[in-house]
Coordinates of C-alpha atoms in Angstrom, one line a residue:
X1 CA 49.0 70.3 62.2
X2 CA 50.7 68.8 59.8
X3 CA 48.6 69.7 56.8
X4 CA 49.0 73.2 58.1
X5 CA 52.3 73.3 57.8
X6 CA 52.2 72.4 54.5
X7 CA 49.8 74.4 53.1
X8 CA 52.0 77.1 54.2
X9 CA 54.9 75.8 53.0
X10 CA 53.4 75.4 49.6
X11 CA 51.9 79.0 49.5
X12 CA 55.4 80.2 50.3
X13 CA 57.1 78.4 48.0
X14 CA 54.6 79.5 45.1
X15 CA 55.1 83.1 45.8
X16 CA 58.6 82.7 45.8
X17 CA 58.5 81.1 42.3
X18 CA 55.9 84.1 41.2
X19 CA 58.4 87.0 42.7
X20 CA 61.5 85.3 41.3
X21 CA 59.9 84.9 37.5
X22 CA 58.3 88.3 37.6
X23 CA 61.8 90.1 38.8
X24 CA 64.3 88.3 36.6
X25 CA 63.0 90.2 33.8
X26 CA 64.2 93.1 35.3
X27 CA 67.9 94.3 35.2
X28 CA 68.0 97.4 37.7
X29 CA 66.3 98.3 41.1
X30 CA 66.0 102.2 40.9
X31 CA 66.3 103.7 44.6
X32 CA 64.8 107.0 45.7
X33 CA 66.9 109.3 47.3
X34 CA 63.8 110.5 49.6
X35 CA 61.1 107.9 50.3
X36 CA 57.7 108.9 51.1
X37 CA 57.7 109.2 54.8
X38 CA 61.0 110.8 54.7
X39 CA 61.1 114.5 55.9
X40 CA 64.5 115.2 53.7
X41 CA 66.6 113.0 51.3
X42 CA 68.6 110.7 53.0
X43 CA 67.2 110.5 56.4
X44 CA 68.5 108.1 59.0
X45 CA 70.8 106.7 55.8
X46 CA 67.7 104.5 54.9
X47 CA 68.3 105.0 51.2
X48 CA 71.9 104.1 51.1
X49 CA 71.1 100.7 53.2
X50 CA 68.3 99.8 50.7
X51 CA 70.5 100.1 47.8
X52 CA 73.1 98.1 50.1
X53 CA 70.7 95.3 50.6
X54 CA 69.3 95.1 47.1
X55 CA 73.2 94.4 46.0
X56 CA 73.6 92.3 48.9
X57 CA 70.6 89.8 47.3
X58 CA 72.4 90.1 44.0
X59 CA 70.5 93.1 42.2
X60 CA 71.7 95.7 40.2
X61 CA 70.8 98.7 42.4
X62 CA 71.3 102.3 41.8
X63 CA 70.3 105.4 43.7
X64 CA 67.9 107.7 41.4
X65 CA 70.4 110.6 40.9
X66 CA 73.4 108.5 40.3
X67 CA 74.3 108.1 36.0
X68 CA 72.3 105.8 34.4
X69 CA 73.7 103.0 32.2
X70 CA 72.8 103.5 28.7
X71 CA 70.4 100.8 28.2
X72 CA 68.6 102.3 31.1
X73 CA 68.4 105.5 29.9
X74 CA 67.0 104.6 26.8
X75 CA 64.7 102.0 27.9
X76 CA 63.2 103.3 31.7
X77 CA 61.5 99.8 31.9
X78 CA 64.4 97.9 32.3
X79 CA 64.3 98.5 35.8
X80 CA 61.9 98.9 39.1
X81 CA 61.8 101.5 41.6
X82 CA 61.8 100.4 45.0
X83 CA 59.7 102.2 47.7
X84 CA 59.8 101.5 51.5
X85 CA 56.3 101.8 52.8
X86 CA 55.8 102.5 56.3
X87 CA 53.3 101.9 59.0
X88 CA 53.7 102.8 62.8
X89 CA 52.2 102.6 65.8
X90 CA 52.7 103.2 69.3
X91 CA 55.4 100.8 70.1
X92 CA 56.2 99.5 66.6
X93 CA 57.9 100.6 63.4
X94 CA 56.6 98.4 60.4
X95 CA 58.2 98.8 57.0
X96 CA 57.4 96.9 53.8
X97 CA 59.5 97.0 50.6
X98 CA 57.5 97.6 47.1
X99 CA 58.8 97.1 43.7
X100 CA 56.8 99.5 41.0
X101 CA 57.7 99.0 37.1
X102 CA 57.7 101.8 34.5
X103 CA 53.7 101.6 34.0
X104 CA 53.6 102.2 37.7
X105 CA 52.3 99.0 38.6
X106 CA 53.3 96.9 41.7
X107 CA 55.2 93.6 40.8
X108 CA 56.7 93.0 44.4
X109 CA 55.4 93.2 48.0
X110 CA 57.8 92.2 50.7
X111 CA 56.5 91.1 54.1
X112 CA 55.5 93.7 56.4
X113 CA 58.7 93.7 59.1
X114 CA 58.4 95.6 62.1
X115 CA 60.6 96.8 65.1
X116 CA 59.8 98.1 68.9
X117 CA 63.3 100.0 68.9
X118 CA 62.4 103.2 70.1
X119 CA 65.4 105.1 68.2
X120 CA 63.9 106.0 64.7
X121 CA 67.0 105.0 62.7
X122 CA 67.7 101.7 64.7
X123 CA 64.1 101.1 64.4
X124 CA 63.8 101.7 60.8
X125 CA 66.9 99.3 59.9
X126 CA 66.1 96.6 61.9
X127 CA 62.6 96.7 59.7
X128 CA 64.1 97.2 56.6
X129 CA 66.8 94.7 57.3
X130 CA 63.9 92.3 58.5
X131 CA 61.7 93.0 55.2
X132 CA 64.3 92.1 52.7
X133 CA 64.2 88.3 54.3
X134 CA 61.3 87.9 51.3
X135 CA 63.9 88.1 48.7
X136 CA 65.7 85.0 50.1
X137 CA 65.7 82.0 47.9
X138 CA 64.7 83.9 44.9
X139 CA 67.8 83.5 43.3
X140 CA 67.6 86.6 41.6
X141 CA 69.0 86.2 37.9
X142 CA 68.2 88.5 35.1
X143 CA 67.2 87.2 32.1
X144 CA 66.6 89.4 29.2
X145 CA 63.6 89.5 26.9
X146 CA 64.5 90.6 23.9
X147 CA 61.1 91.4 22.7
X148 CA 59.9 93.1 25.3
X149 CA 63.2 95.2 26.5
X150 CA 64.3 96.3 22.9
X151 CA 62.1 99.4 22.5
X152 CA 60.6 98.8 19.0
X153 CA 58.5 100.7 16.3
X154 CA 56.3 99.6 13.5
X155 CA 58.6 98.4 10.7
X156 CA 60.4 101.0 8.5
X157 CA 63.3 100.8 5.9
X158 CA 66.7 102.0 7.7
X159 CA 69.7 102.5 5.8
X160 CA 73.1 104.1 7.0
X161 CA 74.1 107.1 5.1
X162 CA 77.3 108.8 4.9
X163 CA 77.8 112.0 7.1
X164 CA 77.1 115.3 5.7
X165 CA 78.9 118.4 7.1
X166 CA 75.5 120.3 7.3
X167 CA 73.5 121.6 10.1
X168 CA 71.1 118.5 9.9
X169 CA 73.9 115.4 10.2
X170 CA 73.6 111.8 8.8
X171 CA 69.5 112.8 7.5
X172 CA 68.9 112.0 4.0
X173 CA 65.2 111.4 4.5
X174 CA 63.3 110.2 0.9
X175 CA 60.0 112.2 1.0
X176 CA 59.1 115.2 -0.9
X177 CA 57.8 116.4 2.6
X178 CA 60.3 117.0 4.8
X179 CA 61.3 120.4 4.9
X180 CA 65.6 120.4 5.1
X181 CA 66.0 123.6 6.7
X182 CA 63.9 122.5 9.3
X183 CA 66.6 121.9 11.9
X184 CA 64.7 120.5 14.7
X185 CA 64.2 117.1 12.7
X186 CA 67.4 114.7 12.9
X187 CA 66.5 111.2 11.8
X188 CA 68.3 108.2 9.7
X189 CA 66.6 107.5 6.1
X190 CA 63.2 106.2 6.6
X191 CA 61.2 105.2 3.3
X192 CA 57.6 105.0 5.8
X193 CA 55.1 108.4 5.1
X194 CA 53.4 107.6 8.5
X195 CA 56.4 108.2 10.4
X196 CA 57.4 111.1 8.9
X197 CA 54.5 112.2 9.2
X198 CA 54.3 112.1 12.4
X199 CA 57.7 113.4 13.1
X200 CA 57.2 116.2 11.1
X201 CA 53.7 116.9 13.3
X202 CA 56.0 116.7 16.3
X203 CA 58.1 119.9 15.8
X204 CA 55.7 121.9 17.6
X205 CA 53.9 120.6 20.4
X206 CA 51.5 121.7 23.3
X207 CA 51.9 119.6 26.7
X208 CA 48.1 119.7 28.4
X209 CA 48.3 118.0 31.9
X210 CA 46.7 114.1 32.2
X211 CA 46.7 111.9 35.6
X212 CA 50.5 111.1 35.7
X213 CA 51.9 112.9 32.6
X214 CA 50.8 115.0 29.6
X215 CA 49.3 114.9 26.3
X216 CA 51.4 116.6 23.5
X217 CA 48.9 118.2 20.9
X218 CA 49.7 120.1 18.1
X219 CA 47.8 123.3 16.5
X220 CA 44.9 121.4 15.0
X221 CA 44.4 120.9 18.2
X222 CA 45.9 117.0 17.5
X223 CA 46.7 114.4 20.1
X224 CA 50.2 113.2 18.8
X225 CA 51.9 111.7 22.2
X226 CA 51.0 110.4 25.4
X227 CA 54.0 110.6 27.8
X228 CA 53.8 109.2 31.3
X229 CA 55.9 110.6 34.3
X230 CA 59.0 108.6 35.6
X231 CA 60.8 108.7 39.0
X232 CA 63.6 110.6 36.9
X233 CA 63.2 114.5 36.4
X234 CA 62.4 115.5 32.7
X235 CA 62.2 111.7 30.9
X236 CA 59.4 110.6 29.9
X237 CA 57.9 107.0 28.8
X238 CA 55.8 107.7 25.4
X239 CA 53.0 105.6 25.5
X240 CA 52.2 103.2 22.9
X241 CA 55.2 104.3 21.4
X242 CA 57.7 102.1 22.9
X243 CA 60.3 105.4 23.2
X244 CA 61.0 107.9 25.6
X245 CA 61.1 111.8 25.5
X246 CA 64.0 113.3 28.0
X247 CA 65.4 116.8 28.3
X248 CA 69.2 117.0 27.2
X249 CA 71.0 120.3 27.0
X250 CA 67.8 122.3 27.2
X251 CA 65.9 121.2 24.4
X252 CA 63.7 118.0 24.3
X253 CA 64.5 114.7 22.5
X254 CA 62.3 112.0 21.6
X255 CA 64.6 108.5 21.0
X256 CA 62.7 105.3 19.5
X257 CA 64.4 102.0 18.3
X258 CA 63.7 100.7 14.3
X259 CA 65.3 97.6 13.5
X260 CA 68.0 97.9 15.6
X261 CA 68.7 101.4 14.6
X262 CA 68.2 104.5 17.0
X263 CA 66.0 107.3 15.3
X264 CA 66.5 110.5 17.5
X265 CA 63.7 113.7 17.3
X266 CA 64.4 117.0 18.5
X267 CA 61.1 118.1 20.1
X268 CA 59.8 121.9 20.4
X269 CA 57.3 121.4 23.3
X270 CA 55.6 124.4 25.0
X271 CA 54.3 123.2 28.9

């Protein structure tokens, strides 16, 4: 009996360490306004309860319709999306918590807790609170990983230039291929033909649906980018480019980091 208890303790201790190691890499928890089993956003006041419980255990949690901090808006992979999974039987309501990263991978799963309450709100609240017992002892503490959490592209030379009172502000590109009449291109000074060619090809792209996102092709047709959906509307992760694509003022904007300098390109995409 003692051996069984010892083995259980070791197993639980290992799971706790594993969960802590993974969760400490993430700065934010995003709580959807509507879980899959809810008919309407905010049903049973369950979403706000979930946010409250994450904050109780030391996480920086926010609802998906709240204004995102600047670093999260730039790098969606700083956050995990929380999901409540429900299973119900004739006499019980069962809930467990899953945390999903920006690549749609589940990195943490809580215990599955249950309630025998007949009232749905009471049952969901009780089961959710019980499931959060999995976060006891994790001692969550965000530990930034500068290499992974910084959006980095291939090495380029970036220089600051004086602002010019033209339609293309703070833009000086040392390459004869750049058409300065093109108002869609907005980058800092870059001496890298490969990246410049990519930026030029990206000005007019066509979106073709693929699993969990789109591939963006030019007129050739040539695949230029693959973008993956996120939990946010009109915000995509650019696969293998460590960047994001989002809609701002009815325009698509691609953001990448180059040597700690933010590069923005206005895109013309047809979906």
